[in-house]
Amino acid sequence: MSLSPLDHDRRYGELDQVIRVYTGQQADDTPERASLALTAYLRHTWHTRPWALAVAERQLREYAEHPPGRLRLRLGEFYAVPDVGLPESDIQQWLHCLADHIKHSVTEGAVPPPATPVTHWEWHARFPELGQFLGGWFSQDMPDEFDDLEAAVTDYLAHTDPQLVARLLGELHELLALDLDESDYAVATAELGMEVDPPAPYSPSGWLASVAARLVVPRAEGPASGR
């Protein structure tokens, strides 16, 4: 019997978040230096959910000190650490290393400074609705579903809750405020799931700006206030 979603999150929810940051990244943490992936996790989590860091430290350490035994393995009631490119014999020590870095960050207030996302996980953690928009409406299948990119934007607006549209607008402005080079905006849109080129004559940032302008709905004016 596998773990229920609630039981999974209670025991391993934040541990799972930490392990996911290593997708496509090297698990090359050492006692002296946190990896690029763990630094990205610390940077984003300090900014959005600082309380979760203590949970992560505890769950990592508990899993390292009490790995699943044969009974839990047979019943399926355990968290299976995905392949991160390390020998199985090194996983326990690596988890302790991650826990130590997180503990140091919390106890010493060692917060990574704000920066442009550097990993696939961090791009999606920071821009979740933009990832839904680009990955859902502008994948490689887009030309088979819509006449052009404008039609895809129209479909998104027709089928998405206005509150999520507003969230997308905020994320677009945040991404554009990073003031990246065009090559970096191309990387950002690709990381977030866009698999088609922006329409001519737009650059990646120019097209994002045009989408942001399209999402702005003028507010209806209320009644004039009297004195």
PDB file of C-alpha atoms in Angstrom:
ATOM      1  CA  MET A   1       0.000   0.000   0.000  1.00  0.00           C
ATOM      2  CA  SER A   2       1.583   3.260  -1.115  1.00  0.00           C
ATOM      3  CA  LEU A   3       1.516   6.459   0.911  1.00  0.00           C
ATOM      4  CA  SER A   4      -1.568   8.657   0.723  1.00  0.00           C
ATOM      5  CA  PRO A   5      -0.921  12.185  -0.599  1.00  0.00           C
ATOM      6  CA  LEU A   6      -1.491  13.639   2.883  1.00  0.00           C
ATOM      7  CA  ASP A   7       0.890  11.205   4.566  1.00  0.00           C
ATOM      8  CA  HIS A   8       3.473  11.745   1.819  1.00  0.00           C
ATOM      9  CA  ASP A   9       3.417  15.510   2.340  1.00  0.00           C
ATOM     10  CA  ARG A  10       3.600  15.195   6.124  1.00  0.00           C
ATOM     11  CA  ARG A  11       6.703  13.015   5.968  1.00  0.00           C
ATOM     12  CA  TYR A  12       8.425  13.963   2.742  1.00  0.00           C
ATOM     13  CA  GLY A  13       6.734  16.976   1.142  1.00  0.00           C
ATOM     14  CA  GLU A  14       9.568  19.467   1.537  1.00  0.00           C
ATOM     15  CA  LEU A  15      12.233  16.794   1.079  1.00  0.00           C
ATOM     16  CA  ASP A  16      10.631  16.162  -2.316  1.00  0.00           C
ATOM     17  CA  GLN A  17      10.795  19.878  -3.145  1.00  0.00           C
ATOM     18  CA  VAL A  18      14.524  19.921  -2.396  1.00  0.00           C
ATOM     19  CA  ILE A  19      15.234  16.819  -4.490  1.00  0.00           C
ATOM     20  CA  ARG A  20      13.249  18.219  -7.438  1.00  0.00           C
ATOM     21  CA  VAL A  21      15.601  21.191  -7.738  1.00  0.00           C
ATOM     22  CA  TYR A  22      18.277  18.774  -8.949  1.00  0.00           C
ATOM     23  CA  THR A  23      16.406  17.937 -12.169  1.00  0.00           C
ATOM     24  CA  GLY A  24      18.962  18.553 -14.899  1.00  0.00           C
ATOM     25  CA  GLN A  25      21.493  19.777 -12.336  1.00  0.00           C
ATOM     26  CA  GLN A  26      24.548  18.258 -10.711  1.00  0.00           C
ATOM     27  CA  ALA A  27      24.313  17.051  -7.113  1.00  0.00           C
ATOM     28  CA  ASP A  28      27.833  18.321  -6.465  1.00  0.00           C
ATOM     29  CA  ASP A  29      27.297  19.793  -3.013  1.00  0.00           C
ATOM     30  CA  THR A  30      30.267  19.621  -0.651  1.00  0.00           C
ATOM     31  CA  PRO A  31      30.482  20.532   3.046  1.00  0.00           C
ATOM     32  CA  GLU A  32      32.199  23.770   1.995  1.00  0.00           C
ATOM     33  CA  ARG A  33      29.921  24.748  -0.909  1.00  0.00           C
ATOM     34  CA  ALA A  34      26.264  24.374  -1.793  1.00  0.00           C
ATOM     35  CA  SER A  35      25.494  23.384  -5.358  1.00  0.00           C
ATOM     36  CA  LEU A  36      23.888  25.668  -7.929  1.00  0.00           C
ATOM     37  CA  ALA A  37      20.642  23.728  -7.474  1.00  0.00           C
ATOM     38  CA  LEU A  38      20.527  24.048  -3.672  1.00  0.00           C
ATOM     39  CA  THR A  39      21.426  27.739  -3.872  1.00  0.00           C
ATOM     40  CA  ALA A  40      18.475  28.248  -6.228  1.00  0.00           C
ATOM     41  CA  TYR A  41      16.190  26.454  -3.745  1.00  0.00           C
ATOM     42  CA  LEU A  42      17.456  28.599  -0.857  1.00  0.00           C
ATOM     43  CA  ARG A  43      17.110  31.829  -2.837  1.00  0.00           C
ATOM     44  CA  HIS A  44      13.522  31.167  -3.900  1.00  0.00           C
ATOM     45  CA  THR A  45      12.342  29.605  -0.628  1.00  0.00           C
ATOM     46  CA  TRP A  46      13.749  32.416   1.517  1.00  0.00           C
ATOM     47  CA  HIS A  47      11.750  34.834  -0.637  1.00  0.00           C
ATOM     48  CA  THR A  48       8.458  32.911  -0.768  1.00  0.00           C
ATOM     49  CA  ARG A  49       8.240  30.356   2.092  1.00  0.00           C
ATOM     50  CA  PRO A  50      11.042  30.934   4.625  1.00  0.00           C
ATOM     51  CA  TRP A  51       9.276  28.782   7.237  1.00  0.00           C
ATOM     52  CA  ALA A  52       9.653  25.753   4.914  1.00  0.00           C
ATOM     53  CA  LEU A  53      13.440  25.739   5.310  1.00  0.00           C
ATOM     54  CA  ALA A  54      13.238  24.302   8.825  1.00  0.00           C
ATOM     55  CA  VAL A  55      10.825  21.635   7.570  1.00  0.00           C
ATOM     56  CA  ALA A  56      13.233  20.743   4.759  1.00  0.00           C
ATOM     57  CA  GLU A  57      16.176  20.470   7.143  1.00  0.00           C
ATOM     58  CA  ARG A  58      14.235  18.162   9.471  1.00  0.00           C
ATOM     59  CA  GLN A  59      12.840  15.912   6.723  1.00  0.00           C
ATOM     60  CA  LEU A  60      16.216  15.572   4.986  1.00  0.00           C
ATOM     61  CA  ARG A  61      17.951  14.639   8.218  1.00  0.00           C
ATOM     62  CA  GLU A  62      15.239  12.225   9.334  1.00  0.00           C
ATOM     63  CA  TYR A  63      15.278  10.437   5.983  1.00  0.00           C
ATOM     64  CA  ALA A  64      19.081  10.206   6.031  1.00  0.00           C
ATOM     65  CA  GLU A  65      19.120   8.845   9.587  1.00  0.00           C
ATOM     66  CA  HIS A  66      16.152   6.494   9.136  1.00  0.00           C
ATOM     67  CA  PRO A  67      16.071   5.238   5.534  1.00  0.00           C
ATOM     68  CA  PRO A  68      13.132   2.954   4.689  1.00  0.00           C
ATOM     69  CA  GLY A  69      13.548  -0.610   5.928  1.00  0.00           C
ATOM     70  CA  ARG A  70      12.587  -3.794   4.151  1.00  0.00           C
ATOM     71  CA  LEU A  71       8.967  -3.770   5.381  1.00  0.00           C
ATOM     72  CA  ARG A  72       8.301  -0.234   4.182  1.00  0.00           C
ATOM     73  CA  LEU A  73      10.028  -1.029   0.902  1.00  0.00           C
ATOM     74  CA  ARG A  74       7.795  -4.083   0.444  1.00  0.00           C
ATOM     75  CA  LEU A  75       4.629  -2.123   1.287  1.00  0.00           C
ATOM     76  CA  GLY A  76       5.621   0.870  -0.847  1.00  0.00           C
ATOM     77  CA  GLU A  77       5.207   3.216   2.115  1.00  0.00           C
ATOM     78  CA  PHE A  78       8.326   5.278   1.528  1.00  0.00           C
ATOM     79  CA  TYR A  79       9.744   8.103  -0.548  1.00  0.00           C
ATOM     80  CA  ALA A  80      11.956   6.908  -3.402  1.00  0.00           C
ATOM     81  CA  VAL A  81      14.803   9.372  -3.917  1.00  0.00           C
ATOM     82  CA  PRO A  82      15.067   9.950  -7.695  1.00  0.00           C
ATOM     83  CA  ASP A  83      18.342   9.330  -9.493  1.00  0.00           C
ATOM     84  CA  VAL A  84      20.525  12.402  -8.948  1.00  0.00           C
ATOM     85  CA  GLY A  85      23.646  10.879 -10.432  1.00  0.00           C
ATOM     86  CA  LEU A  86      25.189   9.712  -7.156  1.00  0.00           C
ATOM     87  CA  PRO A  87      26.003   6.155  -6.078  1.00  0.00           C
ATOM     88  CA  GLU A  88      23.384   4.787  -3.692  1.00  0.00           C
ATOM     89  CA  SER A  89      26.048   4.482  -1.008  1.00  0.00           C
ATOM     90  CA  ASP A  90      26.614   8.261  -1.128  1.00  0.00           C
ATOM     91  CA  ILE A  91      22.962   9.338  -0.844  1.00  0.00           C
ATOM     92  CA  GLN A  92      22.810   9.309   2.968  1.00  0.00           C
ATOM     93  CA  GLN A  93      25.899  11.500   3.329  1.00  0.00           C
ATOM     94  CA  TRP A  94      24.640  13.833   0.584  1.00  0.00           C
ATOM     95  CA  LEU A  95      21.272  14.313   2.320  1.00  0.00           C
ATOM     96  CA  HIS A  96      23.070  15.191   5.555  1.00  0.00           C
ATOM     97  CA  CYS A  97      25.174  17.698   3.592  1.00  0.00           C
ATOM     98  CA  LEU A  98      22.038  19.371   2.206  1.00  0.00           C
ATOM     99  CA  ALA A  99      20.506  19.517   5.686  1.00  0.00           C
ATOM    100  CA  ASP A 100      23.694  21.091   7.062  1.00  0.00           C
ATOM    101  CA  HIS A 101      23.695  23.803   4.367  1.00  0.00           C
ATOM    102  CA  ILE A 102      20.034  24.622   5.009  1.00  0.00           C
ATOM    103  CA  LYS A 103      20.610  24.741   8.774  1.00  0.00           C
ATOM    104  CA  HIS A 104      23.579  27.079   8.275  1.00  0.00           C
ATOM    105  CA  SER A 105      21.518  29.337   5.999  1.00  0.00           C
ATOM    106  CA  VAL A 106      18.768  29.628   8.626  1.00  0.00           C
ATOM    107  CA  THR A 107      20.874  29.953  11.769  1.00  0.00           C
ATOM    108  CA  GLU A 108      23.361  32.379  10.214  1.00  0.00           C
ATOM    109  CA  GLY A 109      20.845  34.288   8.100  1.00  0.00           C
ATOM    110  CA  ALA A 110      22.891  33.438   5.010  1.00  0.00           C
ATOM    111  CA  VAL A 111      20.366  34.379   2.337  1.00  0.00           C
ATOM    112  CA  PRO A 112      21.414  34.158  -1.339  1.00  0.00           C
ATOM    113  CA  PRO A 113      20.995  37.601  -2.933  1.00  0.00           C
ATOM    114  CA  PRO A 114      18.258  38.157  -5.531  1.00  0.00           C
ATOM    115  CA  ALA A 115      19.243  36.951  -8.976  1.00  0.00           C
ATOM    116  CA  THR A 116      17.864  35.808 -12.314  1.00  0.00           C
ATOM    117  CA  PRO A 117      16.767  32.153 -12.121  1.00  0.00           C
ATOM    118  CA  VAL A 118      19.555  29.763 -13.057  1.00  0.00           C
ATOM    119  CA  THR A 119      17.819  26.362 -13.057  1.00  0.00           C
ATOM    120  CA  HIS A 120      14.743  24.878 -14.708  1.00  0.00           C
ATOM    121  CA  TRP A 121      13.131  24.399 -11.288  1.00  0.00           C
ATOM    122  CA  GLU A 122      13.745  28.005 -10.272  1.00  0.00           C
ATOM    123  CA  TRP A 123      12.268  29.414 -13.487  1.00  0.00           C
ATOM    124  CA  HIS A 124       9.027  27.494 -12.889  1.00  0.00           C
ATOM    125  CA  ALA A 125       8.954  28.178  -9.141  1.00  0.00           C
ATOM    126  CA  ARG A 126       9.298  31.912  -9.725  1.00  0.00           C
ATOM    127  CA  PHE A 127       7.007  32.175 -12.767  1.00  0.00           C
ATOM    128  CA  PRO A 128       4.393  29.415 -12.331  1.00  0.00           C
ATOM    129  CA  GLU A 129       1.537  30.988 -14.311  1.00  0.00           C
ATOM    130  CA  LEU A 130       3.871  32.071 -17.109  1.00  0.00           C
ATOM    131  CA  GLY A 131       5.060  28.459 -17.269  1.00  0.00           C
ATOM    132  CA  GLN A 132       1.433  27.303 -17.560  1.00  0.00           C
ATOM    133  CA  PHE A 133       0.781  29.869 -20.287  1.00  0.00           C
ATOM    134  CA  LEU A 134       3.871  29.202 -22.411  1.00  0.00           C
ATOM    135  CA  GLY A 135       3.970  25.447 -21.870  1.00  0.00           C
ATOM    136  CA  GLY A 136       0.229  24.967 -22.291  1.00  0.00           C
ATOM    137  CA  TRP A 137      -0.465  27.218 -25.273  1.00  0.00           C
ATOM    138  CA  PHE A 138       2.894  27.510 -27.073  1.00  0.00           C
ATOM    139  CA  SER A 139       4.306  23.990 -27.191  1.00  0.00           C
ATOM    140  CA  GLN A 140       5.421  22.420 -30.470  1.00  0.00           C
ATOM    141  CA  ASP A 141       1.787  21.377 -31.072  1.00  0.00           C
ATOM    142  CA  MET A 142       0.572  24.985 -31.175  1.00  0.00           C
ATOM    143  CA  PRO A 143       0.605  25.291 -35.015  1.00  0.00           C
ATOM    144  CA  ASP A 144      -1.726  22.260 -35.204  1.00  0.00           C
ATOM    145  CA  GLU A 145      -4.206  23.819 -32.782  1.00  0.00           C
ATOM    146  CA  PHE A 146      -4.187  27.541 -33.626  1.00  0.00           C
ATOM    147  CA  ASP A 147      -3.748  29.649 -36.741  1.00  0.00           C
ATOM    148  CA  ASP A 148      -1.119  31.833 -35.075  1.00  0.00           C
ATOM    149  CA  LEU A 149       0.203  32.973 -31.710  1.00  0.00           C
ATOM    150  CA  GLU A 150      -2.435  35.674 -31.433  1.00  0.00           C
ATOM    151  CA  ALA A 151      -5.162  33.030 -31.678  1.00  0.00           C
ATOM    152  CA  ALA A 152      -3.473  31.076 -28.880  1.00  0.00           C
ATOM    153  CA  VAL A 153      -3.455  34.160 -26.637  1.00  0.00           C
ATOM    154  CA  THR A 154      -7.153  34.693 -27.415  1.00  0.00           C
ATOM    155  CA  ASP A 155      -7.895  31.082 -26.439  1.00  0.00           C
ATOM    156  CA  TYR A 156      -5.966  31.468 -23.165  1.00  0.00           C
ATOM    157  CA  LEU A 157      -7.998  34.561 -22.276  1.00  0.00           C
ATOM    158  CA  ALA A 158     -11.269  32.823 -23.160  1.00  0.00           C
ATOM    159  CA  HIS A 159     -10.613  29.793 -20.945  1.00  0.00           C
ATOM    160  CA  THR A 160      -8.669  31.186 -17.972  1.00  0.00           C
ATOM    161  CA  ASP A 161      -9.972  32.707 -14.759  1.00  0.00           C
ATOM    162  CA  PRO A 162      -9.389  36.487 -14.672  1.00  0.00           C
ATOM    163  CA  GLN A 163      -7.451  36.170 -11.408  1.00  0.00           C
ATOM    164  CA  LEU A 164      -4.951  33.853 -13.103  1.00  0.00           C
ATOM    165  CA  VAL A 165      -4.736  36.248 -16.047  1.00  0.00           C
ATOM    166  CA  ALA A 166      -3.876  39.004 -13.591  1.00  0.00           C
ATOM    167  CA  ARG A 167      -1.211  36.768 -12.058  1.00  0.00           C
ATOM    168  CA  LEU A 168       0.251  36.124 -15.514  1.00  0.00           C
ATOM    169  CA  LEU A 169       0.358  39.854 -16.175  1.00  0.00           C
ATOM    170  CA  GLY A 170       2.309  40.431 -12.963  1.00  0.00           C
ATOM    171  CA  GLU A 171       4.782  37.667 -13.830  1.00  0.00           C
ATOM    172  CA  LEU A 172       5.290  39.088 -17.324  1.00  0.00           C
ATOM    173  CA  HIS A 173       6.120  42.490 -15.856  1.00  0.00           C
ATOM    174  CA  GLU A 174       8.474  40.873 -13.326  1.00  0.00           C
ATOM    175  CA  LEU A 175      10.292  38.956 -16.061  1.00  0.00           C
ATOM    176  CA  LEU A 176      10.600  42.028 -18.276  1.00  0.00           C
ATOM    177  CA  ALA A 177      11.893  44.044 -15.296  1.00  0.00           C
ATOM    178  CA  LEU A 178      14.921  41.725 -15.147  1.00  0.00           C
ATOM    179  CA  ASP A 179      16.163  43.597 -18.245  1.00  0.00           C
ATOM    180  CA  LEU A 180      17.932  40.585 -19.746  1.00  0.00           C
ATOM    181  CA  ASP A 181      19.690  40.276 -23.088  1.00  0.00           C
ATOM    182  CA  GLU A 182      17.483  38.942 -25.871  1.00  0.00           C
ATOM    183  CA  SER A 183      19.384  35.661 -25.872  1.00  0.00           C
ATOM    184  CA  ASP A 184      18.589  35.295 -22.167  1.00  0.00           C
ATOM    185  CA  TYR A 185      14.899  36.035 -22.783  1.00  0.00           C
ATOM    186  CA  ALA A 186      14.973  33.275 -25.401  1.00  0.00           C
ATOM    187  CA  VAL A 187      16.425  30.933 -22.773  1.00  0.00           C
ATOM    188  CA  ALA A 188      13.777  32.033 -20.245  1.00  0.00           C
ATOM    189  CA  THR A 189      10.850  31.362 -22.580  1.00  0.00           C
ATOM    190  CA  ALA A 190      12.313  27.983 -23.547  1.00  0.00           C
ATOM    191  CA  GLU A 191      12.821  27.005 -19.899  1.00  0.00           C
ATOM    192  CA  LEU A 192       9.200  27.973 -19.237  1.00  0.00           C
ATOM    193  CA  GLY A 193       7.888  25.719 -21.998  1.00  0.00           C
ATOM    194  CA  MET A 194       7.672  27.816 -25.171  1.00  0.00           C
ATOM    195  CA  GLU A 195       8.625  25.677 -28.175  1.00  0.00           C
ATOM    196  CA  VAL A 196       7.732  28.044 -31.034  1.00  0.00           C
ATOM    197  CA  ASP A 197       9.396  31.249 -32.194  1.00  0.00           C
ATOM    198  CA  PRO A 198       7.774  34.617 -31.512  1.00  0.00           C
ATOM    199  CA  PRO A 199       6.090  36.051 -34.610  1.00  0.00           C
ATOM    200  CA  ALA A 200       8.028  38.445 -36.830  1.00  0.00           C
ATOM    201  CA  PRO A 201       9.143  41.131 -36.261  1.00  0.00           C
ATOM    202  CA  TYR A 202       9.122  40.550 -32.492  1.00  0.00           C
ATOM    203  CA  SER A 203      12.115  39.654 -30.360  1.00  0.00           C
ATOM    204  CA  PRO A 204      11.349  37.387 -27.359  1.00  0.00           C
ATOM    205  CA  SER A 205      11.063  40.339 -24.961  1.00  0.00           C
ATOM    206  CA  GLY A 206       9.105  42.377 -27.507  1.00  0.00           C
ATOM    207  CA  TRP A 207       6.554  39.605 -27.879  1.00  0.00           C
ATOM    208  CA  LEU A 208       6.249  39.195 -24.107  1.00  0.00           C
ATOM    209  CA  ALA A 209       5.642  42.937 -23.806  1.00  0.00           C
ATOM    210  CA  SER A 210       2.975  42.758 -26.512  1.00  0.00           C
ATOM    211  CA  VAL A 211       1.240  39.917 -24.638  1.00  0.00           C
ATOM    212  CA  ALA A 212       1.341  41.947 -21.420  1.00  0.00           C
ATOM    213  CA  ALA A 213      -0.283  44.871 -23.232  1.00  0.00           C
ATOM    214  CA  ARG A 214      -2.965  42.526 -24.578  1.00  0.00           C
ATOM    215  CA  LEU A 215      -3.809  41.286 -21.089  1.00  0.00           C
ATOM    216  CA  VAL A 216      -4.524  44.734 -19.665  1.00  0.00           C
ATOM    217  CA  VAL A 217      -8.272  45.283 -19.535  1.00  0.00           C
ATOM    218  CA  PRO A 218      -9.291  48.950 -19.018  1.00  0.00           C
ATOM    219  CA  ARG A 219     -11.165  49.459 -15.789  1.00  0.00           C
ATOM    220  CA  ALA A 220     -14.712  50.702 -16.070  1.00  0.00           C
ATOM    221  CA  GLU A 221     -15.003  54.133 -14.518  1.00  0.00           C
ATOM    222  CA  GLY A 222     -17.104  54.276 -11.385  1.00  0.00           C
ATOM    223  CA  PRO A 223     -19.602  57.026 -10.534  1.00  0.00           C
ATOM    224  CA  ALA A 224     -18.108  60.428  -9.933  1.00  0.00           C
ATOM    225  CA  SER A 225     -17.607  61.130  -6.272  1.00  0.00           C
ATOM    226  CA  GLY A 226     -19.253  64.216  -4.855  1.00  0.00           C
ATOM    227  CA  ARG A 227     -17.898  66.485  -2.206  1.00  0.00           C
TER     228      ARG A 227
END
